[in-house]
Amino acid sequence: MPPRVLFLNHSATIGGAEFCLLDIAVHLRDSALVVLLEDGPFRPRLEAAGVQVHVVKAGALHKVRRDSTLPGISVVASLWRAGRIVADIARDFDVIHANSQKALMVGSVAGMRSRTPLVWHLHDIIDPPWFSRVNIMADVMLANHCANRVLAVSQATAKAVIRHGADPSRVHVVYNGIDVSVFTRDAERAAAARQQLGLSHVPVVGCFSRLAEWKGQHILIEAAAGIPDLHVLLVGGPLFNEQAYEQRLHELVAARGMEDRVHFVGQRSDVSLLLQAVDLVVHPSTAPEPFARTLIEAMLVGKAPIASASGGVPELIESGHSGYLFPPGDAEALKTILTRLLASPDEVERAGVTARDHATRNFTMPAFVNGVTEQLQQAASSGRKHRPRPMASAVSQ
Ligand code: GLC
């Protein structure tokens, strides 16, 4: 019997960590509930996939950011309140799955109060300067004292949390898997998509990511500025209040005189086709990327991605075979690779075949969902601990 899982996610905006949660929640939907700590687009997306959702608003908790220092009283109060509500719900479940950091905080309170085992799914490389010392300390303390186990999305993600003091015996790496039935090859429709964009007769490089400074779209624009005639397709929008960065990208494009060859197409639902419609795919994050699902998606449709070599990325790509790595933030190095590959279509084709094979073998959906389910099962079977009576009555008030 699969475990009854209470999934907890702070955000209702759909980013990579939410896509990952969607996959596992769909797999376990007959015995699962997703609690979101705010309402938003993720709720209908889960519901449409047959997953039960409940929203517990955690107001002030959303003020906590990666670089926050000490939390204010309103944050602690809303954390405690949400934790109590989730604890009541958790009594009907075998295990709590906390997706990312704010969910870990609420999940820790809920897990302790309801004596439900807690699994933390970690999608971040928690390192300074991207995360404050206070945040890192809180995460590690909760991981060691409240979580039964920590699922890290890559070795790099696992190493960072262990380096900051997490108990290594609790940390397990489970790579994301991508659904091959969504990322299938369709040359005809991809050509039509390219034609619709008006890019049939020019070389095109694509970047598939939300617009955020650390995703590094500016590095790609700088690299492409030095390659005459190359068009850039930016797929993705500013998701988490990142409109200022989008504005800066437009200014950079104008400053380089590239208005006619950089195309901002926003968030799209036909990513699989657009990946196939471009000649090359670049993922230029300037900060260490924990996993980068987009790289596997590109590989599955036969594109060997060009990505910055940091975080979990080198674990996903065998450089020179299934993709290409360049130093993060180095527009000049990226320009060199782009120039070479644009002149070598045979190599691009060959690497694409290798990439597809590599992704199909190593990042499958069954391996992912079974891996996570097994971890949840093991945490669940560690059992609900005996819970003293007086606390039970306090919670139900
Ligand atoms: C987060 C990470 C990203 C990863 C995703 C799924 O969004 O930033 O690298 O692909 O989670 O684990």
PDB file of C-alpha atoms and ligand atoms in Angstrom, residues 15-21 66 100 121-125 153 174 176 210 214-215 283 288-294 316, ligand 1:
ATOM      1  CA  GLY A  15       8.432  26.954 -10.797  1.00  0.00           C
ATOM      2  CA  GLY A  16      10.746  23.940 -11.112  1.00  0.00           C
ATOM      3  CA  ALA A  17      10.151  22.727  -7.552  1.00  0.00           C
ATOM      4  CA  GLU A  18       6.393  22.790  -8.199  1.00  0.00           C
ATOM      5  CA  PHE A  19       6.718  20.774 -11.425  1.00  0.00           C
ATOM      6  CA  CYS A  20       8.685  18.228  -9.447  1.00  0.00           C
ATOM      7  CA  LEU A  21       5.995  18.109  -6.740  1.00  0.00           C
ATOM      8  CA  ARG A  66      16.521  33.591   0.913  1.00  0.00           C
ATOM      9  CA  SER A 100      11.541  23.514  -0.158  1.00  0.00           C
ATOM     10  CA  HIS A 121      12.634  17.750  -0.406  1.00  0.00           C
ATOM     11  CA  LEU A 122      15.490  20.176  -0.932  1.00  0.00           C
ATOM     12  CA  HIS A 123      15.581  22.052  -4.263  1.00  0.00           C
ATOM     13  CA  ASP A 124      18.188  24.657  -3.332  1.00  0.00           C
ATOM     14  CA  ILE A 125      21.934  24.826  -2.940  1.00  0.00           C
ATOM     15  CA  VAL A 153      17.803  16.982  -6.104  1.00  0.00           C
ATOM     16  CA  VAL A 174      16.905  11.590  -5.932  1.00  0.00           C
ATOM     17  CA  ASN A 176      14.188  14.693 -11.008  1.00  0.00           C
ATOM     18  CA  ARG A 210      11.907  32.166 -16.013  1.00  0.00           C
ATOM     19  CA  TRP A 214      20.570  34.380 -11.597  1.00  0.00           C
ATOM     20  CA  LYS A 215      19.178  32.479 -14.579  1.00  0.00           C
ATOM     21  CA  HIS A 283      21.095  27.592 -19.899  1.00  0.00           C
ATOM     22  CA  PRO A 288      24.822  27.303  -8.945  1.00  0.00           C
ATOM     23  CA  GLU A 289      21.737  25.592 -10.354  1.00  0.00           C
ATOM     24  CA  PRO A 290      20.492  22.787  -8.085  1.00  0.00           C
ATOM     25  CA  PHE A 291      19.165  20.627 -10.920  1.00  0.00           C
ATOM     26  CA  ALA A 292      17.755  22.451 -14.011  1.00  0.00           C
ATOM     27  CA  ARG A 293      14.902  20.370 -15.408  1.00  0.00           C
ATOM     28  CA  THR A 294      15.077  22.331 -18.646  1.00  0.00           C
ATOM     29  CA  LEU A 316      23.420  16.010 -15.758  1.00  0.00           C
TER      30      LEU A 316
HETATM   31  C1  GLC B   1      14.290  24.399  -8.229  1.00  0.00           C
HETATM   32  C2  GLC B   1      15.738  24.520  -8.670  1.00  0.00           C
HETATM   33  C3  GLC B   1      15.970  23.890 -10.040  1.00  0.00           C
HETATM   34  C4  GLC B   1      15.399  22.476 -10.079  1.00  0.00           C
HETATM   35  C5  GLC B   1      13.964  22.437  -9.564  1.00  0.00           C
HETATM   36  C6  GLC B   1      13.430  21.015  -9.449  1.00  0.00           C
HETATM   37  O1  GLC B   1      13.470  25.183  -9.038  1.00  0.00           O
HETATM   38  O2  GLC B   1      16.144  25.896  -8.700  1.00  0.00           O
HETATM   39  O3  GLC B   1      17.344  23.842 -10.338  1.00  0.00           O
HETATM   40  O4  GLC B   1      15.419  21.997 -11.409  1.00  0.00           O
HETATM   41  O5  GLC B   1      13.867  23.040  -8.298  1.00  0.00           O
HETATM   42  O6  GLC B   1      14.129  20.270  -8.493  1.00  0.00           O
END
